[in-house]
Short mmCIF file of C-alpha atoms in Angstrom, two decimals:
data_model
loop_
_atom_site.label_atom_id
_atom_site.label_comp_id
_atom_site.label_asym_id
_atom_site.label_seq_id
_atom_site.Cartn_x
_atom_site.Cartn_y
_atom_site.Cartn_z
CA MET A 1 -19.63 28.18 20.27
CA ILE A 2 -16.31 27.33 18.56
CA GLU A 3 -16.01 28.49 14.93
CA SER A 4 -15.78 25.41 12.68
CA GLY A 5 -13.38 27.08 10.15
CA SER A 6 -10.62 28.06 12.70
CA PHE A 7 -9.13 24.65 13.27
CA ARG A 8 -6.16 24.81 10.66
CA ASP A 9 -4.06 27.01 12.97
CA PRO A 10 -3.59 25.11 16.29
CA SER A 11 -2.09 28.21 18.22
CA ALA A 12 -5.48 30.11 17.92
CA ARG A 13 -9.07 29.42 17.90
CA VAL A 14 -11.88 31.56 17.15
CA PHE A 15 -15.30 31.14 19.55
CA TYR A 16 -18.47 33.14 20.18
CA HIS A 17 -19.93 34.31 23.39
CA GLU A 18 -23.03 36.30 23.73
CA GLY A 19 -22.62 37.60 20.13
CA ARG A 20 -18.82 38.72 20.71
CA VAL A 21 -15.98 37.40 18.42
CA LEU A 22 -13.13 35.83 20.53
CA ARG A 23 -9.78 34.06 19.74
CA GLY A 24 -8.18 31.79 22.53
CA LEU A 25 -4.50 31.85 22.15
CA ALA A 26 -1.79 29.17 22.95
CA PRO A 27 1.25 30.33 25.03
CA ASP A 28 3.33 30.93 22.11
CA ALA A 29 0.87 32.67 20.13
CA ALA A 30 -0.10 34.85 23.16
CA ASP A 31 3.68 35.83 23.51
CA VAL A 32 3.62 36.65 19.70
CA ASP A 33 0.54 38.88 20.30
CA ALA A 34 1.72 40.64 23.37
CA ALA A 35 5.11 41.58 21.09
CA THR A 36 2.98 42.89 18.41
CA ARG A 37 0.98 45.06 20.66
CA ALA A 38 4.34 46.16 22.57
CA SER A 39 6.00 47.03 19.25
CA GLY A 40 3.00 49.46 18.30
CA LEU A 41 2.51 47.04 15.02
CA MET A 42 -1.17 46.02 15.91
CA GLY A 43 -2.12 49.45 16.60
CA GLN A 44 -0.52 50.54 13.41
CA LEU A 45 -2.22 47.69 11.56
CA VAL A 46 -5.93 48.71 13.15
CA SER A 47 -5.35 52.40 12.49
CA LYS A 48 -4.35 51.96 8.89
CA GLY A 49 -7.61 50.05 8.43
CA LEU A 50 -5.62 46.71 7.39
CA PHE A 51 -6.76 44.74 10.48
CA VAL A 52 -10.18 44.60 12.31
CA ASP A 53 -10.17 46.47 15.66
CA ASN A 54 -9.19 44.03 18.48
CA TRP A 55 -8.17 44.14 21.83
CA ILE A 56 -7.22 41.74 24.85
CA VAL A 57 -9.91 40.71 27.33
CA ASP A 58 -10.04 38.79 30.59
CA ASP A 59 -13.75 38.60 31.25
CA VAL A 60 -14.44 35.38 28.99
CA GLU A 61 -13.63 31.90 29.98
CA PRO A 62 -12.65 30.13 26.61
CA PRO A 63 -14.85 26.89 26.15
CA GLU A 64 -13.26 23.29 26.52
CA GLY A 65 -10.53 22.48 23.90
CA VAL A 66 -9.90 26.18 23.12
CA PRO A 67 -6.20 27.51 24.02
CA ARG A 68 -6.49 30.06 26.83
CA ALA A 69 -3.14 31.71 27.46
CA ALA A 70 -4.75 34.91 26.16
CA VAL A 71 -8.23 35.84 24.84
CA VAL A 72 -8.43 38.55 21.97
CA GLU A 73 -11.61 40.11 21.28
CA SER A 74 -12.41 41.40 17.60
CA ALA A 75 -14.88 44.12 16.48
CA ARG A 76 -17.89 42.18 15.05
CA LEU A 77 -18.64 42.89 11.29
CA PRO A 78 -22.06 42.63 10.06
CA VAL A 79 -21.61 40.46 6.85
CA VAL A 80 -19.20 37.50 6.53
CA SER A 81 -18.45 36.96 2.68
CA TYR A 82 -15.97 34.79 0.73
CA PRO A 83 -13.69 35.40 -2.08
CA SER A 84 -15.99 33.70 -4.53
CA GLU A 85 -18.51 36.38 -3.79
CA TRP A 86 -16.26 39.26 -4.45
CA SER A 87 -15.95 41.22 -7.58
CA PHE A 88 -12.51 41.69 -9.19
CA ALA A 89 -11.84 45.06 -7.62
CA MET A 90 -12.69 43.50 -4.29
CA LEU A 91 -10.34 40.68 -4.65
CA LYS A 92 -7.62 43.12 -5.87
CA ASP A 93 -8.19 45.39 -2.79
CA ALA A 94 -8.10 42.46 -0.55
CA ALA A 95 -4.81 41.43 -2.13
CA LEU A 96 -3.32 44.81 -1.75
CA VAL A 97 -4.42 44.81 2.04
CA THR A 98 -2.76 41.57 2.53
CA LEU A 99 0.59 42.73 1.15
CA ASP A 100 0.39 46.26 2.98
CA ALA A 101 -0.10 44.28 6.27
CA ASN A 102 3.08 42.15 5.46
CA LEU A 103 5.04 45.08 4.55
CA ALA A 104 3.99 47.11 7.65
CA ALA A 105 4.54 43.85 9.64
CA LEU A 106 8.05 43.26 8.20
CA GLU A 107 9.08 46.85 9.14
CA GLU A 108 8.83 45.69 12.87
CA GLY A 109 10.39 42.18 12.22
CA PHE A 110 7.00 40.32 11.81
CA ILE A 111 5.34 38.71 8.95
CA LEU A 112 1.68 37.26 8.37
CA LYS A 113 2.01 33.38 8.54
CA ASP A 114 -0.56 32.78 5.89
CA ALA A 115 -2.16 34.78 3.09
CA SER A 116 -5.69 33.15 2.87
CA ALA A 117 -8.13 35.10 1.19
CA PHE A 118 -10.71 33.86 3.98
CA ASN A 119 -8.59 35.94 6.42
CA LEU A 120 -10.48 39.05 5.05
CA ILE A 121 -13.97 40.26 5.02
CA PHE A 122 -15.47 43.40 3.95
CA ASP A 123 -16.69 45.97 6.27
CA ALA A 124 -19.09 47.62 3.94
CA THR A 125 -16.68 48.17 0.99
CA THR A 126 -13.50 48.05 3.11
CA PRO A 127 -11.39 44.87 3.13
CA VAL A 128 -9.96 44.24 6.51
CA ILE A 129 -8.07 41.20 7.91
CA ILE A 130 -9.91 39.54 10.48
CA ASP A 131 -7.43 36.74 11.43
CA VAL A 132 -5.66 38.95 14.05
CA SER A 133 -3.68 36.06 15.22
CA SER A 134 -1.92 35.55 11.89
CA ILE A 135 1.17 37.34 12.62
CA ASP A 136 4.55 35.55 13.23
CA PRO A 137 7.78 36.73 14.19
CA PHE A 138 10.39 37.06 11.18
CA GLY A 139 13.63 38.44 12.49
CA GLU A 140 16.08 39.63 9.70
CA LYS A 141 16.20 36.44 7.64
CA GLY A 142 13.44 33.85 6.55
CA ILE A 143 11.18 33.02 3.56
CA TRP A 144 7.80 34.29 2.76
CA THR A 145 5.98 31.03 3.90
CA ALA A 146 2.61 32.22 2.48
CA TYR A 147 3.71 33.17 -0.96
CA SER A 148 2.48 30.07 -2.49
CA GLN A 149 -0.97 30.60 -0.85
CA PHE A 150 -0.99 34.40 -1.74
CA CYS A 151 -0.60 33.20 -5.35
CA ASP A 152 -3.43 30.62 -5.38
CA HIS A 153 -5.91 32.92 -3.44
CA PHE A 154 -5.25 36.18 -5.13
CA LEU A 155 -2.68 36.45 -7.99
CA ALA A 156 -3.98 33.40 -9.98
CA PRO A 157 -7.78 34.48 -9.98
CA LEU A 158 -7.13 38.08 -10.72
CA MET A 159 -4.52 37.10 -13.56
CA LEU A 160 -7.31 34.93 -14.91
CA GLU A 161 -9.83 37.58 -15.06
CA SER A 162 -7.46 40.19 -16.34
CA TYR A 163 -5.42 38.15 -18.83
CA ALA A 164 -8.03 35.71 -20.09
CA GLY A 165 -11.08 37.74 -19.57
CA VAL A 166 -12.77 34.82 -17.58
CA PRO A 167 -14.55 35.75 -14.34
CA PHE A 168 -12.79 34.09 -11.62
CA GLN A 169 -15.82 33.75 -9.03
CA ARG A 170 -17.00 30.21 -10.57
CA PHE A 171 -13.42 29.02 -10.06
CA LEU A 172 -13.37 29.82 -6.36
CA HIS A 173 -16.99 28.67 -5.74
CA GLY A 174 -16.83 26.02 -3.02
CA LYS A 175 -13.07 26.25 -2.84
CA VAL A 176 -10.95 26.69 0.14
CA ASP A 177 -7.58 26.78 -1.32
CA GLY A 178 -8.06 29.17 -4.30
CA LEU A 179 -6.86 28.57 -7.95
CA PRO A 180 -3.87 26.49 -8.19
CA ILE A 181 -1.03 28.35 -10.09
CA GLY A 182 -0.41 25.23 -12.16
CA ASP A 183 -3.99 25.36 -13.34
CA LEU A 184 -3.67 28.86 -14.34
CA ASN A 185 -0.54 27.77 -16.20
CA ARG A 186 -2.63 25.59 -18.45
CA MET A 187 -5.43 28.00 -18.76
CA LEU A 188 -3.18 31.01 -20.04
CA ARG A 189 -2.10 29.72 -23.17
CA GLY A 190 -1.03 31.59 -26.52
CA ARG A 191 -0.98 35.42 -26.34
CA SER A 192 -2.64 35.51 -22.78
CA GLY A 193 0.58 33.88 -21.56
CA ILE A 194 2.86 37.01 -22.64
CA HIS A 195 1.39 39.57 -20.06
CA LYS A 196 3.28 40.94 -17.04
CA GLY A 197 4.05 38.38 -14.32
CA VAL A 198 3.11 35.43 -16.12
CA LEU A 199 6.69 34.33 -17.11
CA SER A 200 7.80 34.48 -13.63
CA HIS A 201 4.89 33.75 -11.25
CA VAL A 202 3.21 31.07 -13.35
CA ARG A 203 5.48 29.71 -15.99
CA LEU A 204 8.84 29.82 -14.07
CA ARG A 205 6.83 28.69 -10.89
CA SER A 206 5.32 25.71 -12.60
CA ALA A 207 8.73 24.49 -14.12
CA LEU A 208 10.25 24.80 -10.71
CA GLU A 209 7.41 22.76 -9.18
CA ARG A 210 7.90 19.94 -11.71
CA ARG A 211 11.70 20.22 -10.72
CA ALA A 212 10.94 20.06 -7.02
CA SER A 213 8.65 17.09 -7.61
CA ARG A 214 11.87 15.10 -8.63
CA MET A 215 13.89 16.19 -5.77
CA ASP A 216 14.64 13.65 -2.87
CA THR A 217 13.72 14.39 0.68
CA GLN A 218 17.41 15.76 1.57
CA GLU A 219 17.24 18.25 -1.44
CA ARG A 220 13.74 19.37 -0.41
CA SER A 221 14.91 19.93 3.14
CA ASP A 222 17.76 22.05 1.89
CA VAL A 223 15.28 24.23 -0.02
CA GLY A 224 13.17 24.27 3.06
CA GLY A 225 16.08 25.91 5.15
CA ALA A 226 16.67 28.66 2.56
CA GLN A 227 16.48 32.12 3.87
CA LEU A 228 16.54 35.72 2.30
CA PRO A 229 17.16 38.92 4.06
CA THR A 230 14.30 41.07 4.94
CA GLU A 231 14.93 43.58 2.28
CA ALA A 232 14.77 40.71 -0.45
CA ILE A 233 11.32 39.81 0.77
CA VAL A 234 10.27 43.24 0.99
CA GLY A 235 11.37 44.08 -2.68
CA SER A 236 9.60 40.83 -3.82
CA MET A 237 6.45 41.91 -2.22
CA GLN A 238 6.75 45.37 -3.56
CA LYS A 239 7.00 44.00 -7.02
CA ILE A 240 3.92 41.85 -6.58
CA ARG A 241 2.08 44.93 -5.36
CA LYS A 242 2.96 46.67 -8.50
CA LEU A 243 1.92 43.98 -10.51
CA ILE A 244 -1.54 43.63 -8.89
CA SER A 245 -2.22 47.38 -8.83
CA GLY A 246 -2.00 47.24 -12.63
CA LEU A 247 -4.40 44.35 -13.16
CA GLU A 248 -7.91 45.16 -14.43
CA SER A 249 -10.69 43.19 -15.26
CA THR A 250 -11.42 42.47 -19.06
CA ALA A 251 -14.47 40.10 -18.40
CA GLY A 252 -17.18 42.96 -19.00
CA SER A 253 -20.65 42.91 -17.57
CA THR A 254 -23.74 41.17 -18.99
CA TRP A 255 -26.11 43.64 -17.25
CA ALA A 256 -24.35 46.57 -19.03
CA ASP A 257 -25.46 44.97 -22.31
CA TYR A 258 -28.90 44.59 -21.07
CA GLU A 259 -29.34 48.25 -19.97
CA GLU A 260 -27.88 49.50 -23.53
CA ALA A 261 -30.46 47.60 -25.30
CA LEU A 262 -33.45 48.27 -23.09
CA PRO A 263 -32.99 51.13 -20.90
CA TYR A 264 -35.72 51.78 -18.30
CA ALA A 265 -38.08 54.90 -18.73
CA PRO A 266 -36.99 57.58 -16.04
CA ALA A 267 -40.65 57.85 -14.67
CA GLU A 268 -41.04 54.00 -14.28
CA VAL A 269 -37.51 54.16 -12.22
CA GLU A 270 -38.94 56.98 -10.33
CA ALA A 271 -42.38 55.23 -9.50
CA LYS A 272 -40.26 52.20 -8.54
CA ALA A 273 -38.03 54.13 -6.11
CA ARG A 274 -40.78 56.07 -4.58
CA PHE A 275 -42.59 52.58 -3.45
CA VAL A 276 -39.34 51.06 -2.30
CA GLU A 277 -38.48 54.30 -0.24
CA GLU A 278 -41.91 54.27 1.44
CA VAL A 279 -42.02 50.53 2.20
CA ALA A 280 -38.55 50.45 3.51
CA ALA A 281 -39.04 53.68 5.87
CA ALA A 282 -42.15 51.68 7.21
CA ALA A 283 -40.40 48.19 7.62
CA ALA A 284 -41.10 46.31 10.77
CA SER A 285 -37.25 45.97 11.33
CA HIS A 286 -34.51 47.97 10.14
CA ASP A 287 -31.61 45.84 10.74
CA VAL A 288 -30.28 44.00 7.55
CA ALA A 289 -31.89 44.29 4.18
CA LEU A 290 -30.99 42.09 1.10
CA ASP A 291 -31.40 43.49 -2.32
CA VAL A 292 -31.51 40.49 -4.89
CA GLY A 293 -30.49 41.37 -8.42
CA ALA A 294 -28.75 44.65 -7.39
CA ASN A 295 -27.46 45.37 -10.77
CA ALA A 296 -25.79 48.85 -10.43
CA GLY A 297 -27.14 49.34 -7.06
CA ARG A 298 -29.81 51.99 -7.80
CA PHE A 299 -32.41 50.42 -5.10
CA THR A 300 -29.44 49.09 -3.01
CA LYS A 301 -28.45 52.59 -2.33
CA ILE A 302 -32.07 53.58 -1.39
CA LEU A 303 -32.27 50.85 1.07
CA SER A 304 -29.05 51.91 2.79
CA ASN A 305 -30.73 54.92 3.93
CA HIS A 306 -33.30 53.07 5.99
CA PHE A 307 -31.42 49.87 7.15
CA ASP A 308 -28.53 49.32 9.58
CA HIS A 309 -26.84 47.21 6.70
CA VAL A 310 -27.56 46.42 3.22
CA ILE A 311 -26.21 43.67 1.15
CA GLY A 312 -26.70 43.99 -2.78
CA ILE A 313 -26.23 40.83 -4.62
CA ASP A 314 -25.95 39.99 -8.34
CA LYS A 315 -24.67 37.06 -10.36
CA ASP A 316 -23.17 39.65 -13.00
CA ALA A 317 -19.70 40.32 -11.27
CA GLY A 318 -19.16 43.17 -13.57
CA ALA A 319 -22.41 45.04 -12.09
CA ILE A 320 -21.03 44.34 -8.40
CA ASP A 321 -17.84 45.63 -9.42
CA GLY A 322 -19.36 48.88 -10.48
CA LEU A 323 -21.68 49.12 -7.37
CA TYR A 324 -18.55 48.30 -5.13
CA ARG A 325 -16.57 51.24 -6.47
CA ALA A 326 -19.67 53.58 -6.46
CA ALA A 327 -20.46 52.79 -3.03
CA GLY A 328 -16.86 53.08 -1.88
CA ASP A 329 -16.54 56.44 -3.78
CA ALA A 330 -19.77 57.69 -2.09
CA GLY A 331 -18.45 56.72 1.31
CA LEU A 332 -21.60 54.30 2.00
CA ASP A 333 -20.46 52.71 5.25
CA ASN A 334 -23.43 50.25 5.42
CA LEU A 335 -23.56 48.73 1.94
CA THR A 336 -21.92 45.46 1.18
CA PRO A 337 -22.15 44.47 -2.67
CA LEU A 338 -21.58 40.70 -3.36
CA VAL A 339 -21.44 38.34 -6.35
CA VAL A 340 -23.96 35.70 -5.59
CA ASP A 341 -26.35 33.77 -8.10
CA ILE A 342 -29.64 33.44 -6.28
CA THR A 343 -30.24 30.22 -8.23
CA ASN A 344 -26.80 28.65 -6.78
CA PRO A 345 -25.89 30.52 -3.56
CA THR A 346 -22.74 29.69 -1.95
CA PRO A 347 -23.12 26.18 -0.36
CA SER A 348 -21.30 25.18 2.99
CA PHE A 349 -18.01 23.62 2.01
CA GLY A 350 -14.46 22.72 3.09
CA TRP A 351 -13.41 20.29 5.78
CA ARG A 352 -16.28 18.05 6.89
CA GLY A 353 -18.48 20.04 4.61
CA SER A 354 -18.70 22.78 7.40
CA GLU A 355 -15.47 24.71 7.29
CA ARG A 356 -17.30 27.60 5.56
CA ALA A 357 -20.94 28.50 6.06
CA SER A 358 -23.44 28.85 3.38
CA PHE A 359 -24.59 32.18 2.07
CA VAL A 360 -28.08 31.30 3.41
CA ASP A 361 -26.74 30.65 7.06
CA ARG A 362 -24.42 33.69 6.95
CA VAL A 363 -26.85 36.31 5.62
CA LYS A 364 -30.23 36.57 7.51
CA PRO A 365 -32.10 39.82 6.16
CA SER A 366 -35.33 41.03 7.91
CA PHE A 367 -36.21 42.72 4.50
CA ALA A 368 -35.64 41.87 1.00
CA THR A 369 -36.24 43.52 -2.37
CA TRP A 370 -36.67 41.25 -5.45
CA LEU A 371 -36.95 43.90 -8.27
CA ALA A 372 -36.85 42.76 -11.81
CA VAL A 373 -35.82 39.30 -10.86
CA VAL A 374 -38.89 37.10 -10.77
CA HIS A 375 -39.22 37.15 -14.64
CA HIS A 376 -35.62 36.09 -15.12
CA LEU A 377 -35.99 33.29 -12.59
CA CYS A 378 -39.36 32.00 -14.27
CA LEU A 379 -38.77 32.65 -17.99
CA GLY A 380 -35.09 32.68 -18.07
CA ILE A 381 -34.07 29.68 -16.02
CA GLY A 382 -37.54 27.83 -16.15
CA ILE A 383 -38.12 27.82 -12.34
CA PRO A 384 -42.17 27.61 -11.56
CA ILE A 385 -43.49 30.71 -9.74
CA ASP A 386 -44.37 28.81 -6.56
CA GLN A 387 -40.83 27.96 -6.28
CA VAL A 388 -39.57 31.47 -6.52
CA VAL A 389 -42.34 32.49 -3.96
CA ALA A 390 -41.19 29.77 -1.68
CA LEU A 391 -37.69 31.13 -1.82
CA ILE A 392 -38.80 34.82 -1.38
CA ALA A 393 -40.80 33.69 1.68
CA GLU A 394 -37.94 31.71 3.44
CA SER A 395 -35.39 34.58 2.77
CA SER A 396 -37.05 37.36 4.81
CA ASP A 397 -40.35 38.32 6.66
CA GLU A 398 -40.90 41.27 4.89
CA ALA A 399 -40.26 42.04 0.98
CA VAL A 400 -40.86 44.26 -2.05
CA VAL A 401 -41.21 41.96 -5.17
CA GLU A 402 -41.65 43.04 -8.72
CA PHE A 403 -43.79 41.22 -11.11
CA VAL A 404 -43.16 41.63 -14.72
CA SER A 405 -45.83 40.18 -17.28
CA ILE A 406 -44.98 38.03 -20.13
CA GLU A 407 -45.82 40.98 -22.64
CA ASP A 408 -42.97 43.17 -21.27
CA PRO A 409 -40.34 43.71 -23.89
CA MET A 410 -37.61 42.35 -21.39
CA SER A 411 -39.89 39.08 -20.67
CA ARG A 412 -40.07 38.68 -24.54
CA ARG A 413 -36.27 39.10 -24.83
CA ILE A 414 -35.52 36.58 -22.13
CA SER A 415 -37.78 34.15 -23.43
CA ALA A 416 -37.26 34.54 -27.08
CA SER A 417 -35.18 31.60 -27.86
CA ARG A 418 -37.45 29.14 -25.89
CA GLN A 419 -39.56 26.87 -27.65
CA ASP A 420 -40.59 24.38 -25.04
CA ALA A 421 -43.46 24.83 -22.63
CA LEU A 422 -42.91 26.80 -19.31
CA ALA A 423 -44.80 26.26 -16.17
CA PRO A 424 -47.87 28.73 -15.93
CA TYR A 425 -46.62 32.37 -15.69
CA SER A 426 -49.08 35.00 -15.34
CA GLN A 427 -49.94 37.88 -12.78
CA GLU A 428 -52.88 35.62 -11.67
CA VAL A 429 -50.71 32.71 -10.88
CA PHE A 430 -48.33 35.14 -8.92
CA GLU A 431 -51.11 36.68 -6.79
CA GLU A 432 -52.38 33.29 -5.93
CA ALA A 433 -49.09 32.17 -4.75
CA VAL A 434 -48.47 35.23 -2.51
CA ALA A 435 -52.09 35.50 -1.44
CA GLY A 436 -52.59 36.34 2.15
CA THR A 437 -49.03 38.40 2.52
CA VAL A 438 -49.82 41.35 0.39
CA VAL A 439 -49.74 44.66 2.30
CA SER A 440 -49.97 46.76 -0.81
CA ARG A 441 -49.59 46.82 -4.48
CA SER A 442 -48.71 49.38 -7.21
CA GLN A 443 -49.02 48.78 -10.91
CA VAL A 444 -46.07 50.89 -12.23
CA THR A 445 -46.72 50.37 -15.88
CA GLU A 446 -48.78 48.22 -17.85
CA THR A 447 -46.55 45.37 -17.73
CA ARG A 448 -44.84 45.90 -14.25
CA ALA A 449 -46.36 45.70 -10.91
CA LEU A 450 -44.88 45.93 -7.30
CA TYR A 451 -45.98 43.92 -4.32
CA HIS A 452 -45.17 44.71 -0.66
CA LEU A 453 -45.31 41.53 1.02
CA ARG A 454 -45.24 41.05 4.86
CA SER A 455 -44.88 37.80 7.16
CA LEU A 456 -44.67 35.42 4.40
CA MET B 1 13.29 35.85 21.71
CA PHE B 2 10.68 33.43 20.71
CA GLU B 3 10.70 29.64 20.63
CA PRO B 4 10.68 28.56 17.06
CA ILE B 5 6.97 27.44 16.20
CA LEU B 6 6.75 25.03 13.36
CA SER B 7 4.78 26.70 10.53
CA TYR B 8 1.37 25.13 10.02
CA LEU B 9 1.57 26.18 6.34
CA ASP B 10 3.86 24.33 3.98
CA PRO B 11 5.73 27.05 2.00
CA GLY B 12 6.29 24.35 -0.79
CA THR B 13 9.53 23.69 -2.52
CA GLY B 14 8.81 24.96 -5.96
CA ALA B 15 7.39 28.23 -4.38
CA THR B 16 10.36 28.62 -2.23
CA LEU B 17 12.83 27.97 -5.26
CA LEU B 18 10.74 30.75 -7.22
CA GLN B 19 11.28 33.30 -4.44
CA LEU B 20 14.95 32.42 -4.48
CA ALA B 21 14.91 32.91 -8.29
CA LEU B 22 13.29 36.26 -8.17
CA ALA B 23 15.14 37.61 -5.28
CA GLY B 24 18.35 38.87 -7.38
CA THR B 25 21.71 38.42 -5.71
CA ALA B 26 20.28 37.49 -2.25
CA GLY B 27 18.35 34.60 -3.89
CA ILE B 28 21.83 33.62 -5.77
CA ALA B 29 23.61 33.82 -2.22
CA ALA B 30 20.89 31.46 -0.73
CA ALA B 31 20.85 29.10 -3.59
CA SER B 32 24.66 28.87 -3.62
CA LYS B 33 24.52 27.96 0.31
CA MET B 34 21.99 25.18 -0.77
CA ARG B 35 24.61 24.06 -3.35
CA MET B 36 27.33 24.15 -1.08
CA ASN B 37 25.48 21.91 1.33
CA LYS B 38 24.78 19.42 -1.21
CA ILE B 39 28.55 19.26 -2.32
CA LYS B 40 29.56 18.99 1.40
CA ARG B 41 27.16 16.15 1.82
CA ARG B 42 28.65 14.38 -1.16
CA LEU B 43 32.26 14.81 0.08
CA ASN B 44 31.05 13.50 3.58
CA ARG B 45 29.49 10.68 1.77
CA ASP B 46 32.62 9.86 0.06
CA GLU B 47 34.87 10.26 3.13
CA GLU B 48 32.54 7.72 4.88
CA ALA B 49 32.69 5.30 2.11
CA GLU B 50 36.54 5.52 1.80
CA PRO B 51 37.46 3.45 5.08
CA VAL B 52 35.26 0.62 3.96
CA GLN B 53 37.20 0.41 0.56
CA ALA B 54 40.37 0.61 2.44
CA GLU B 55 39.47 -2.28 4.58
CA GLY B 56 38.56 -4.47 1.47
CA HIS B 57 42.09 -3.73 0.12
CA VAL B 58 43.72 -4.93 3.42
CA GLU B 59 41.58 -8.01 3.48
CA GLU B 60 42.16 -8.93 -0.11
CA PRO B 61 45.91 -9.99 0.16
CA THR B 62 45.33 -11.63 3.20
CA SER B 63 42.69 -13.86 1.74
CA THR B 64 44.80 -14.76 -1.01
CA GLN B 65 47.68 -15.96 0.95
#
């Protein structure tokens, strides 16, 4: 099967064979690939953790239409995620990996030919470049061809969240080409425009783009032939690296506010943890688990002890950012936190609507937890219970679901400003909807109950 | 060592100009080279244009005679 998202680079195409990830290379690309291996660059990029592990194979025949001068196999990573699903720290780390790989490549006379954020995915909490055929020879002089793409995919969204306090995810949702610098130039008005890097990478750049649009073909061709020595390119990249290292999110977290206003009782948290622990240990399959509404990841971490891989999702980018840092610090190598709004998960998008796969097509858990989520969906957003149960049922074969009654302080808080009538919401309606799938049930407090559901 | 491969990603004219602007002396050198190309082209254009003018000058008196 040929990967639908790999058509842009004609010299290398990704295909899958018996669960293996492979790339068929055209003769030119095969020569470059051989040179990166011979020079020791590829080995260095892999050992530094910048590139996914990859090697040449000769036991697979590429499918029709795929170049075949050489075939490279890559290690398969459990979760494919996209930039709109990353938190600030994740996009920032991915940007730094992209720059570090370029700096390492330039030392050996190579450069990365593109700087798309889709070239990286997270191996648990470590970003790695998966596009192993994105290296080009550079020589001693040239231009950083991918600079503009790097800005749109990394610098602009990071600056937006750091300088304007706006979470970038919604601006990348369904986008293949990042956030254009020209758009950022209009967004960073007033005081947010005085921050580091804005004058050069945003204001001056936008002015030069306007100037370029007035140039004739010959003048553009002259600019296209411009070259800088390697040291100048390295210097620019190091400056951008320093700029990005200093960026911090100023967007805040809505969950942090919640937890401050309505903290959970320790006994309740413990009872919940015990139930989840027991059910997870006895799960029918232990491959992939999904924690919906992961927040700070208290239960995601529990699941990580019982499953090969766990994905914790939450629409609150601030909470996911915290979980990403905590999981990384704890060295959890099977937990991937992602910013996903379960009411609007990433659709399939890009060229012909299928260049990038939807979240639902990429993440196929056998087990899921829906803790303190149902009441947010029903009372906060107004989704009927049977719809929520249908989503739970189609997401995994086995699940732990928490039902929070309308009398719970959090339920009251969520629905406090609602005057309109909602679809019926009660424990009876919920139990009717999940009837026939309940393995066990635990009433944790007066207003909160946990259900273990199977083969929904 | 390698055949030049036409890049599949367009570096962009404005983005290239900015890289030159941020590259200090190396950028100035590259920009002066571009400027020189432009001047050379203008001179070439003038040189190519001259003979045509000269012909006109020659033809003018013959036609009045």
